[in-house]
Structures are given as C-alpha cells and as structure tokens.
Amino acid sequence: MSKGGRCGCRNQQDVVELATLIHQQPHLTLKGIEVYEGVIHGDNAEQDIRDFLNTTLEIAAQLQSKKLIESKPLVTGAGSAWYDVVSECFANLEDFDAIIRPGCYAIHDTGIYLDAQNKVMQRAENNQGAACDLGGDLESALELWAYVISRPEPTKLVAGFGKRDVAFDAGLPIPERAYRDGEPISVQSAITTAVMDQHAFIEVDANSDLQVGDIIAFSTSHPCLTFDKWRAVAICDDEYQVTHWVKTCF
C-alpha cells in the first residue's frame, strides 16, 4: 500500500475494491491481508513501517466490519530485516491472527542480512523490543566450498564457482577458511573481486600459500538467491561431515 512497492494494492480504496470483488465471487473467500514492509526506506523508515502496519490492522478491521472478511482476519508480514518491528506491532492481537514470515532466520548470512540483524539488535537495545527475547543472535549457516583451479598471477586465484552457483547481487562470497589434504590453511587477505558464469576471481597477497587444489569455504550474502541455484543442499555436523541432504524446493 505504498507507491514504489511491489505487487499488490497501493491505497486503502484499492484494498476495499479488491475485497469487494473477491466477495462477489462464489468460489473465493478473503481471509486477510498480506504485506511486505521491506520496500519502505528512508531516514524515518522505522516509524513509517509502524504506521504502515497499524494502517494494515485498521483496514483489516474495516473489511471485517463490512463483512468482506467473515472470519477472524489473518494479517501477515515481516521480511528478514524488520521482523522485530512487525512482531511488536502484531503482538497481543485478540481480533486478528498474526503470522510473521522472515526466511533468513534458518540460514542467515555474512552480508546484507548480517547488516540487517545488527540493526535489529541495536533497536532491541534501544527500546527493549521483541528481539531481546531471542536469547542470543543469528549465525551464518550457509557456505559454498570450491577448489582453487588456477593461480595465473601471484596475486590472483581462480576458484571453481560462479554466478550459476551462488548469489552475487548483494555482495560477493567471502573466503572464510581453506583446507589442504584435510588440514586448515590461512585465507588471510583473500578477497573475492569478481564472479563470472562459472569462475570467481580471488585477490591474495603475493606471499599467500593458497595453491591449485586447495579448497576454500565461502560465506554468502542474500541466501535466497543461492538456494535458488541448487536442487539440494548438504547438511553437515560441527566437524563438517555431511550427515544428510535436503531438497531446497525453492
């Protein structure tokens, strides 16, 4: 319900008109309102989001009073950046069924959602908000492992992954660890500088010990786009032994 957003209604009148049209269809039943607050930005984003969510509740109540929603209205929102604010606005509602749906709690990352989570925790510290009840913080749990397949220059490595394998729209993968014959080796100074279709370029110091055949574990940013590229992902234990695989269904 805001200009410049994604799909959906742009104002209250549009919502009521759509709800009325749905009500006129014998094979459709309106159950509630779904919103996404993550496209609201600006210097006053938090308050604008709270206003947006409160307006959503007012509209849902209006639709119920008009019998356009005949049961207890469902309201749902929250991406992975503002779930704390949505939780606070949708908490303790007796007249609505509220659902939040942030996805990155399952995986997290070391990029845009790490930044977002830092802001969540800062808001919690400032106002004793919902995130204070987490009992800890989120940790990145998605990694991409790839072999060094070339060192064409003293300060450049080529790794065997690319745009077909990992997200690259919101920051490039970060080298976290490396191994040779099962033993850990240093990735100090290694930085991913570019990702091609099937290869990635890694900048290193000239005295780096990384060689062809070493395997590097990379953390990622924006995990949704990495999931989108794999039919299944491996689940491992603390010793990095694969225990099972899960289908992404993404």
PDB file of N, CA and C in Angstrom, residues 135-218:
ATOM      1  N   GLY A 135      17.383 -14.637  23.016  1.00  0.00           N
ATOM      2  CA  GLY A 135      18.286 -15.460  23.810  1.00  0.00           C
ATOM      3  C   GLY A 135      19.632 -15.678  23.151  1.00  0.00           C
ATOM      4  N   GLY A 136      19.995 -14.828  22.229  1.00  0.00           N
ATOM      5  CA  GLY A 136      21.262 -14.960  21.503  1.00  0.00           C
ATOM      6  C   GLY A 136      21.159 -14.198  20.203  1.00  0.00           C
ATOM      7  N   ASP A 137      21.961 -14.571  19.243  1.00  0.00           N
ATOM      8  CA  ASP A 137      21.932 -13.902  17.952  1.00  0.00           C
ATOM      9  C   ASP A 137      21.998 -14.948  16.845  1.00  0.00           C
ATOM     10  N   LEU A 138      21.824 -14.510  15.620  1.00  0.00           N
ATOM     11  CA  LEU A 138      21.850 -15.415  14.476  1.00  0.00           C
ATOM     12  C   LEU A 138      23.274 -15.602  13.975  1.00  0.00           C
ATOM     13  N   GLU A 139      23.557 -16.767  13.404  1.00  0.00           N
ATOM     14  CA  GLU A 139      24.857 -17.061  12.828  1.00  0.00           C
ATOM     15  C   GLU A 139      24.678 -17.553  11.400  1.00  0.00           C
ATOM     16  N   SER A 140      25.600 -17.187  10.542  1.00  0.00           N
ATOM     17  CA  SER A 140      25.556 -17.652   9.157  1.00  0.00           C
ATOM     18  C   SER A 140      25.730 -19.170   9.113  1.00  0.00           C
ATOM     19  N   ALA A 141      24.857 -19.849   8.371  1.00  0.00           N
ATOM     20  CA  ALA A 141      24.894 -21.319   8.328  1.00  0.00           C
ATOM     21  C   ALA A 141      24.945 -21.865   6.906  1.00  0.00           C
ATOM     22  N   LEU A 142      25.188 -21.002   5.929  1.00  0.00           N
ATOM     23  CA  LEU A 142      25.263 -21.438   4.535  1.00  0.00           C
ATOM     24  C   LEU A 142      26.653 -21.139   3.990  1.00  0.00           C
ATOM     25  N   GLU A 143      27.307 -22.153   3.479  1.00  0.00           N
ATOM     26  CA  GLU A 143      28.636 -21.976   2.895  1.00  0.00           C
ATOM     27  C   GLU A 143      28.694 -22.636   1.526  1.00  0.00           C
ATOM     28  N   LEU A 144      29.540 -22.094   0.686  1.00  0.00           N
ATOM     29  CA  LEU A 144      29.861 -22.679  -0.611  1.00  0.00           C
ATOM     30  C   LEU A 144      31.329 -23.059  -0.600  1.00  0.00           C
ATOM     31  N   TRP A 145      31.627 -24.313  -0.909  1.00  0.00           N
ATOM     32  CA  TRP A 145      33.013 -24.781  -0.940  1.00  0.00           C
ATOM     33  C   TRP A 145      33.443 -24.952  -2.390  1.00  0.00           C
ATOM     34  N   ALA A 146      34.619 -24.477  -2.711  1.00  0.00           N
ATOM     35  CA  ALA A 146      35.098 -24.561  -4.092  1.00  0.00           C
ATOM     36  C   ALA A 146      36.620 -24.713  -4.120  1.00  0.00           C
ATOM     37  N   TYR A 147      37.094 -25.419  -5.122  1.00  0.00           N
ATOM     38  CA  TYR A 147      38.529 -25.624  -5.288  1.00  0.00           C
ATOM     39  C   TYR A 147      39.179 -24.435  -5.987  1.00  0.00           C
ATOM     40  N   VAL A 148      40.430 -24.174  -5.628  1.00  0.00           N
ATOM     41  CA  VAL A 148      41.272 -23.267  -6.403  1.00  0.00           C
ATOM     42  C   VAL A 148      41.701 -24.031  -7.654  1.00  0.00           C
ATOM     43  N   ILE A 149      41.333 -23.522  -8.821  1.00  0.00           N
ATOM     44  CA  ILE A 149      41.638 -24.245 -10.053  1.00  0.00           C
ATOM     45  C   ILE A 149      42.754 -23.589 -10.862  1.00  0.00           C
ATOM     46  N   SER A 150      43.164 -22.376 -10.455  1.00  0.00           N
ATOM     47  CA  SER A 150      44.260 -21.716 -11.168  1.00  0.00           C
ATOM     48  C   SER A 150      44.812 -20.588 -10.314  1.00  0.00           C
ATOM     49  N   ARG A 151      46.123 -20.349 -10.467  1.00  0.00           N
ATOM     50  CA  ARG A 151      46.740 -19.152  -9.902  1.00  0.00           C
ATOM     51  C   ARG A 151      47.556 -18.516 -11.016  1.00  0.00           C
ATOM     52  N   PRO A 152      46.869 -17.817 -11.930  1.00  0.00           N
ATOM     53  CA  PRO A 152      47.541 -17.302 -13.126  1.00  0.00           C
ATOM     54  C   PRO A 152      48.509 -16.161 -12.854  1.00  0.00           C
ATOM     55  N   GLU A 153      48.338 -15.492 -11.714  1.00  0.00           N
ATOM     56  CA  GLU A 153      49.210 -14.399 -11.315  1.00  0.00           C
ATOM     57  C   GLU A 153      49.507 -14.547  -9.830  1.00  0.00           C
ATOM     58  N   PRO A 154      50.600 -13.996  -9.354  1.00  0.00           N
ATOM     59  CA  PRO A 154      50.951 -14.140  -7.934  1.00  0.00           C
ATOM     60  C   PRO A 154      49.860 -13.657  -6.988  1.00  0.00           C
ATOM     61  N   THR A 155      49.076 -12.670  -7.422  1.00  0.00           N
ATOM     62  CA  THR A 155      48.059 -12.104  -6.529  1.00  0.00           C
ATOM     63  C   THR A 155      46.631 -12.444  -6.961  1.00  0.00           C
ATOM     64  N   LYS A 156      46.492 -13.420  -7.863  1.00  0.00           N
ATOM     65  CA  LYS A 156      45.147 -13.768  -8.331  1.00  0.00           C
ATOM     66  C   LYS A 156      44.946 -15.272  -8.328  1.00  0.00           C
ATOM     67  N   LEU A 157      43.817 -15.696  -7.731  1.00  0.00           N
ATOM     68  CA  LEU A 157      43.374 -17.081  -7.800  1.00  0.00           C
ATOM     69  C   LEU A 157      42.084 -17.143  -8.604  1.00  0.00           C
ATOM     70  N   VAL A 158      41.853 -18.294  -9.195  1.00  0.00           N
ATOM     71  CA  VAL A 158      40.571 -18.570  -9.834  1.00  0.00           C
ATOM     72  C   VAL A 158      39.954 -19.761  -9.114  1.00  0.00           C
ATOM     73  N   ALA A 159      38.720 -19.582  -8.614  1.00  0.00           N
ATOM     74  CA  ALA A 159      38.018 -20.652  -7.900  1.00  0.00           C
ATOM     75  C   ALA A 159      36.900 -21.209  -8.771  1.00  0.00           C
ATOM     76  N   GLY A 160      36.569 -22.454  -8.562  1.00  0.00           N
ATOM     77  CA  GLY A 160      35.626 -23.158  -9.421  1.00  0.00           C
ATOM     78  C   GLY A 160      34.176 -22.983  -9.036  1.00  0.00           C
ATOM     79  N   PHE A 161      33.709 -21.761  -8.937  1.00  0.00           N
ATOM     80  CA  PHE A 161      32.281 -21.490  -8.775  1.00  0.00           C
ATOM     81  C   PHE A 161      31.973 -20.176  -9.475  1.00  0.00           C
ATOM     82  N   GLY A 162      30.695 -19.947  -9.762  1.00  0.00           N
ATOM     83  CA  GLY A 162      30.331 -18.726 -10.453  1.00  0.00           C
ATOM     84  C   GLY A 162      28.898 -18.315 -10.203  1.00  0.00           C
ATOM     85  N   LYS A 163      28.365 -17.504 -11.093  1.00  0.00           N
ATOM     86  CA  LYS A 163      27.020 -16.970 -10.932  1.00  0.00           C
ATOM     87  C   LYS A 163      25.957 -18.059 -10.962  1.00  0.00           C
ATOM     88  N   ARG A 164      26.292 -19.194 -11.545  1.00  0.00           N
ATOM     89  CA  ARG A 164      25.335 -20.295 -11.579  1.00  0.00           C
ATOM     90  C   ARG A 164      25.262 -21.027 -10.241  1.00  0.00           C
ATOM     91  N   ASP A 165      26.148 -20.686  -9.321  1.00  0.00           N
ATOM     92  CA  ASP A 165      26.257 -21.428  -8.067  1.00  0.00           C
ATOM     93  C   ASP A 165      25.905 -20.630  -6.823  1.00  0.00           C
ATOM     94  N   VAL A 166      26.022 -19.300  -6.878  1.00  0.00           N
ATOM     95  CA  VAL A 166      25.934 -18.516  -5.653  1.00  0.00           C
ATOM     96  C   VAL A 166      25.375 -17.128  -5.944  1.00  0.00           C
ATOM     97  N   ALA A 167      24.750 -16.530  -4.933  1.00  0.00           N
ATOM     98  CA  ALA A 167      24.241 -15.163  -5.064  1.00  0.00           C
ATOM     99  C   ALA A 167      25.399 -14.188  -5.245  1.00  0.00           C
ATOM    100  N   PHE A 168      25.147 -13.160  -6.047  1.00  0.00           N
ATOM    101  CA  PHE A 168      26.179 -12.149  -6.297  1.00  0.00           C
ATOM    102  C   PHE A 168      25.584 -10.752  -6.383  1.00  0.00           C
ATOM    103  N   ASP A 169      24.282 -10.631  -6.101  1.00  0.00           N
ATOM    104  CA  ASP A 169      23.586  -9.360  -6.287  1.00  0.00           C
ATOM    105  C   ASP A 169      23.759  -8.400  -5.124  1.00  0.00           C
ATOM    106  N   ALA A 170      24.141  -8.923  -3.950  1.00  0.00           N
ATOM    107  CA  ALA A 170      24.201  -8.083  -2.748  1.00  0.00           C
ATOM    108  C   ALA A 170      25.493  -8.328  -1.985  1.00  0.00           C
ATOM    109  N   GLY A 171      26.588  -8.377  -2.703  1.00  0.00           N
ATOM    110  CA  GLY A 171      27.886  -8.666  -2.102  1.00  0.00           C
ATOM    111  C   GLY A 171      28.409 -10.009  -2.573  1.00  0.00           C
ATOM    112  N   LEU A 172      29.709 -10.100  -2.748  1.00  0.00           N
ATOM    113  CA  LEU A 172      30.320 -11.332  -3.252  1.00  0.00           C
ATOM    114  C   LEU A 172      30.697 -12.262  -2.101  1.00  0.00           C
ATOM    115  N   PRO A 173      30.789 -13.567  -2.386  1.00  0.00           N
ATOM    116  CA  PRO A 173      31.153 -14.531  -1.337  1.00  0.00           C
ATOM    117  C   PRO A 173      32.476 -14.165  -0.659  1.00  0.00           C
ATOM    118  N   ILE A 174      32.544 -14.458   0.642  1.00  0.00           N
ATOM    119  CA  ILE A 174      33.718 -14.107   1.447  1.00  0.00           C
ATOM    120  C   ILE A 174      34.490 -15.372   1.805  1.00  0.00           C
ATOM    121  N   PRO A 175      35.783 -15.454   1.468  1.00  0.00           N
ATOM    122  CA  PRO A 175      36.586 -16.610   1.904  1.00  0.00           C
ATOM    123  C   PRO A 175      36.698 -16.649   3.424  1.00  0.00           C
ATOM    124  N   GLU A 176      36.259 -17.752   4.016  1.00  0.00           N
ATOM    125  CA  GLU A 176      36.266 -17.873   5.473  1.00  0.00           C
ATOM    126  C   GLU A 176      37.359 -18.813   5.974  1.00  0.00           C
ATOM    127  N   ARG A 177      37.547 -19.929   5.293  1.00  0.00           N
ATOM    128  CA  ARG A 177      38.534 -20.936   5.688  1.00  0.00           C
ATOM    129  C   ARG A 177      39.037 -21.635   4.434  1.00  0.00           C
ATOM    130  N   ALA A 178      40.160 -22.317   4.568  1.00  0.00           N
ATOM    131  CA  ALA A 178      40.667 -23.121   3.451  1.00  0.00           C
ATOM    132  C   ALA A 178      41.327 -24.377   4.001  1.00  0.00           C
ATOM    133  N   TYR A 179      41.395 -25.407   3.162  1.00  0.00           N
ATOM    134  CA  TYR A 179      41.946 -26.694   3.580  1.00  0.00           C
ATOM    135  C   TYR A 179      42.833 -27.260   2.479  1.00  0.00           C
ATOM    136  N   ARG A 180      43.859 -27.997   2.928  1.00  0.00           N
ATOM    137  CA  ARG A 180      44.721 -28.754   2.010  1.00  0.00           C
ATOM    138  C   ARG A 180      44.932 -30.129   2.634  1.00  0.00           C
ATOM    139  N   ASP A 181      44.521 -31.138   1.912  1.00  0.00           N
ATOM    140  CA  ASP A 181      44.620 -32.515   2.429  1.00  0.00           C
ATOM    141  C   ASP A 181      43.949 -32.647   3.793  1.00  0.00           C
ATOM    142  N   GLY A 182      42.841 -31.937   3.957  1.00  0.00           N
ATOM    143  CA  GLY A 182      42.082 -32.035   5.199  1.00  0.00           C
ATOM    144  C   GLY A 182      42.579 -31.167   6.333  1.00  0.00           C
ATOM    145  N   GLU A 183      43.692 -30.479   6.139  1.00  0.00           N
ATOM    146  CA  GLU A 183      44.251 -29.624   7.185  1.00  0.00           C
ATOM    147  C   GLU A 183      43.969 -28.157   6.885  1.00  0.00           C
ATOM    148  N   PRO A 184      43.616 -27.371   7.907  1.00  0.00           N
ATOM    149  CA  PRO A 184      43.295 -25.955   7.674  1.00  0.00           C
ATOM    150  C   PRO A 184      44.524 -25.147   7.273  1.00  0.00           C
ATOM    151  N   ILE A 185      44.331 -24.220   6.354  1.00  0.00           N
ATOM    152  CA  ILE A 185      45.372 -23.276   5.944  1.00  0.00           C
ATOM    153  C   ILE A 185      44.769 -21.877   5.931  1.00  0.00           C
ATOM    154  N   SER A 186      45.607 -20.879   5.894  1.00  0.00           N
ATOM    155  CA  SER A 186      45.151 -19.500   6.047  1.00  0.00           C
ATOM    156  C   SER A 186      44.517 -18.962   4.762  1.00  0.00           C
ATOM    157  N   VAL A 187      43.453 -18.160   4.956  1.00  0.00           N
ATOM    158  CA  VAL A 187      42.878 -17.398   3.844  1.00  0.00           C
ATOM    159  C   VAL A 187      43.070 -15.902   4.083  1.00  0.00           C
ATOM    160  N   GLN A 188      44.003 -15.567   4.944  1.00  0.00           N
ATOM    161  CA  GLN A 188      44.241 -14.161   5.260  1.00  0.00           C
ATOM    162  C   GLN A 188      44.506 -13.368   4.002  1.00  0.00           C
ATOM    163  N   SER A 189      43.849 -12.236   3.882  1.00  0.00           N
ATOM    164  CA  SER A 189      43.952 -11.275   2.777  1.00  0.00           C
ATOM    165  C   SER A 189      43.185 -11.697   1.536  1.00  0.00           C
ATOM    166  N   ALA A 190      42.612 -12.903   1.495  1.00  0.00           N
ATOM    167  CA  ALA A 190      41.888 -13.342   0.308  1.00  0.00           C
ATOM    168  C   ALA A 190      40.546 -12.614   0.202  1.00  0.00           C
ATOM    169  N   ILE A 191      40.275 -12.037  -0.970  1.00  0.00           N
ATOM    170  CA  ILE A 191      39.052 -11.278  -1.214  1.00  0.00           C
ATOM    171  C   ILE A 191      38.506 -11.653  -2.590  1.00  0.00           C
ATOM    172  N   THR A 192      37.233 -11.973  -2.639  1.00  0.00           N
ATOM    173  CA  THR A 192      36.591 -12.215  -3.932  1.00  0.00           C
ATOM    174  C   THR A 192      36.355 -10.874  -4.613  1.00  0.00           C
ATOM    175  N   THR A 193      36.868 -10.737  -5.830  1.00  0.00           N
ATOM    176  CA  THR A 193      36.775  -9.458  -6.530  1.00  0.00           C
ATOM    177  C   THR A 193      35.810  -9.480  -7.707  1.00  0.00           C
ATOM    178  N   ALA A 194      35.507 -10.663  -8.243  1.00  0.00           N
ATOM    179  CA  ALA A 194      34.588 -10.755  -9.379  1.00  0.00           C
ATOM    180  C   ALA A 194      34.077 -12.181  -9.497  1.00  0.00           C
ATOM    181  N   VAL A 195      32.864 -12.307 -10.006  1.00  0.00           N
ATOM    182  CA  VAL A 195      32.266 -13.621 -10.236  1.00  0.00           C
ATOM    183  C   VAL A 195      31.776 -13.678 -11.676  1.00  0.00           C
ATOM    184  N   MET A 196      32.251 -14.672 -12.411  1.00  0.00           N
ATOM    185  CA  MET A 196      31.814 -14.896 -13.780  1.00  0.00           C
ATOM    186  C   MET A 196      30.775 -16.015 -13.778  1.00  0.00           C
ATOM    187  N   ASP A 197      30.391 -16.502 -14.956  1.00  0.00           N
ATOM    188  CA  ASP A 197      29.368 -17.542 -15.021  1.00  0.00           C
ATOM    189  C   ASP A 197      29.755 -18.779 -14.223  1.00  0.00           C
ATOM    190  N   GLN A 198      31.004 -19.235 -14.384  1.00  0.00           N
ATOM    191  CA  GLN A 198      31.426 -20.486 -13.749  1.00  0.00           C
ATOM    192  C   GLN A 198      32.728 -20.357 -12.965  1.00  0.00           C
ATOM    193  N   HIS A 199      33.255 -19.152 -12.854  1.00  0.00           N
ATOM    194  CA  HIS A 199      34.518 -18.945 -12.149  1.00  0.00           C
ATOM    195  C   HIS A 199      34.445 -17.695 -11.287  1.00  0.00           C
ATOM    196  N   ALA A 200      35.262 -17.673 -10.246  1.00  0.00           N
ATOM    197  CA  ALA A 200      35.375 -16.494  -9.390  1.00  0.00           C
ATOM    198  C   ALA A 200      36.845 -16.110  -9.265  1.00  0.00           C
ATOM    199  N   PHE A 201      37.099 -14.814  -9.218  1.00  0.00           N
ATOM    200  CA  PHE A 201      38.458 -14.303  -9.078  1.00  0.00           C
ATOM    201  C   PHE A 201      38.687 -13.892  -7.624  1.00  0.00           C
ATOM    202  N   ILE A 202      39.786 -14.385  -7.063  1.00  0.00           N
ATOM    203  CA  ILE A 202      40.136 -14.122  -5.675  1.00  0.00           C
ATOM    204  C   ILE A 202      41.473 -13.394  -5.638  1.00  0.00           C
ATOM    205  N   GLU A 203      41.489 -12.233  -4.994  1.00  0.00           N
ATOM    206  CA  GLU A 203      42.728 -11.480  -4.839  1.00  0.00           C
ATOM    207  C   GLU A 203      43.423 -11.897  -3.548  1.00  0.00           C
ATOM    208  N   VAL A 204      44.720 -12.154  -3.635  1.00  0.00           N
ATOM    209  CA  VAL A 204      45.504 -12.563  -2.468  1.00  0.00           C
ATOM    210  C   VAL A 204      46.825 -11.808  -2.462  1.00  0.00           C
ATOM    211  N   ASP A 205      47.499 -11.836  -1.310  1.00  0.00           N
ATOM    212  CA  ASP A 205      48.855 -11.303  -1.263  1.00  0.00           C
ATOM    213  C   ASP A 205      49.782 -12.209  -2.071  1.00  0.00           C
ATOM    214  N   ALA A 206      50.856 -11.624  -2.558  1.00  0.00           N
ATOM    215  CA  ALA A 206      51.791 -12.406  -3.369  1.00  0.00           C
ATOM    216  C   ALA A 206      52.412 -13.547  -2.573  1.00  0.00           C
ATOM    217  N   ASN A 207      52.507 -13.400  -1.260  1.00  0.00           N
ATOM    218  CA  ASN A 207      53.113 -14.447  -0.431  1.00  0.00           C
ATOM    219  C   ASN A 207      52.078 -15.418   0.154  1.00  0.00           C
ATOM    220  N   SER A 208      50.835 -15.344  -0.312  1.00  0.00           N
ATOM    221  CA  SER A 208      49.805 -16.272   0.158  1.00  0.00           C
ATOM    222  C   SER A 208      50.182 -17.702  -0.203  1.00  0.00           C
ATOM    223  N   ASP A 209      49.861 -18.627   0.694  1.00  0.00           N
ATOM    224  CA  ASP A 209      50.211 -20.028   0.481  1.00  0.00           C
ATOM    225  C   ASP A 209      49.137 -20.790  -0.301  1.00  0.00           C
ATOM    226  N   LEU A 210      48.037 -20.149  -0.623  1.00  0.00           N
ATOM    227  CA  LEU A 210      46.958 -20.840  -1.333  1.00  0.00           C
ATOM    228  C   LEU A 210      47.427 -21.299  -2.711  1.00  0.00           C
ATOM    229  N   GLN A 211      47.099 -22.535  -3.042  1.00  0.00           N
ATOM    230  CA  GLN A 211      47.581 -23.146  -4.274  1.00  0.00           C
ATOM    231  C   GLN A 211      46.446 -23.855  -4.998  1.00  0.00           C
ATOM    232  N   VAL A 212      46.708 -24.201  -6.258  1.00  0.00           N
ATOM    233  CA  VAL A 212      45.764 -25.013  -7.022  1.00  0.00           C
ATOM    234  C   VAL A 212      45.526 -26.331  -6.282  1.00  0.00           C
ATOM    235  N   GLY A 213      44.263 -26.695  -6.154  1.00  0.00           N
ATOM    236  CA  GLY A 213      43.903 -27.921  -5.443  1.00  0.00           C
ATOM    237  C   GLY A 213      43.427 -27.680  -4.015  1.00  0.00           C
ATOM    238  N   ASP A 214      43.734 -26.516  -3.442  1.00  0.00           N
ATOM    239  CA  ASP A 214      43.200 -26.188  -2.119  1.00  0.00           C
ATOM    240  C   ASP A 214      41.700 -25.923  -2.238  1.00  0.00           C
ATOM    241  N   ILE A 215      40.975 -26.200  -1.170  1.00  0.00           N
ATOM    242  CA  ILE A 215      39.538 -25.945  -1.168  1.00  0.00           C
ATOM    243  C   ILE A 215      39.229 -24.825  -0.190  1.00  0.00           C
ATOM    244  N   ILE A 216      38.390 -23.875  -0.632  1.00  0.00           N
ATOM    245  CA  ILE A 216      38.064 -22.698   0.165  1.00  0.00           C
ATOM    246  C   ILE A 216      36.572 -22.741   0.506  1.00  0.00           C
ATOM    247  N   ALA A 217      36.251 -22.458   1.757  1.00  0.00           N
ATOM    248  CA  ALA A 217      34.860 -22.337   2.204  1.00  0.00           C
ATOM    249  C   ALA A 217      34.491 -20.858   2.211  1.00  0.00           C
ATOM    250  N   PHE A 218      33.428 -20.515   1.479  1.00  0.00           N
ATOM    251  CA  PHE A 218      32.982 -19.136   1.354  1.00  0.00           C
ATOM    252  C   PHE A 218      31.640 -18.947   2.077  1.00  0.00           C
TER     253      PHE A 218
END
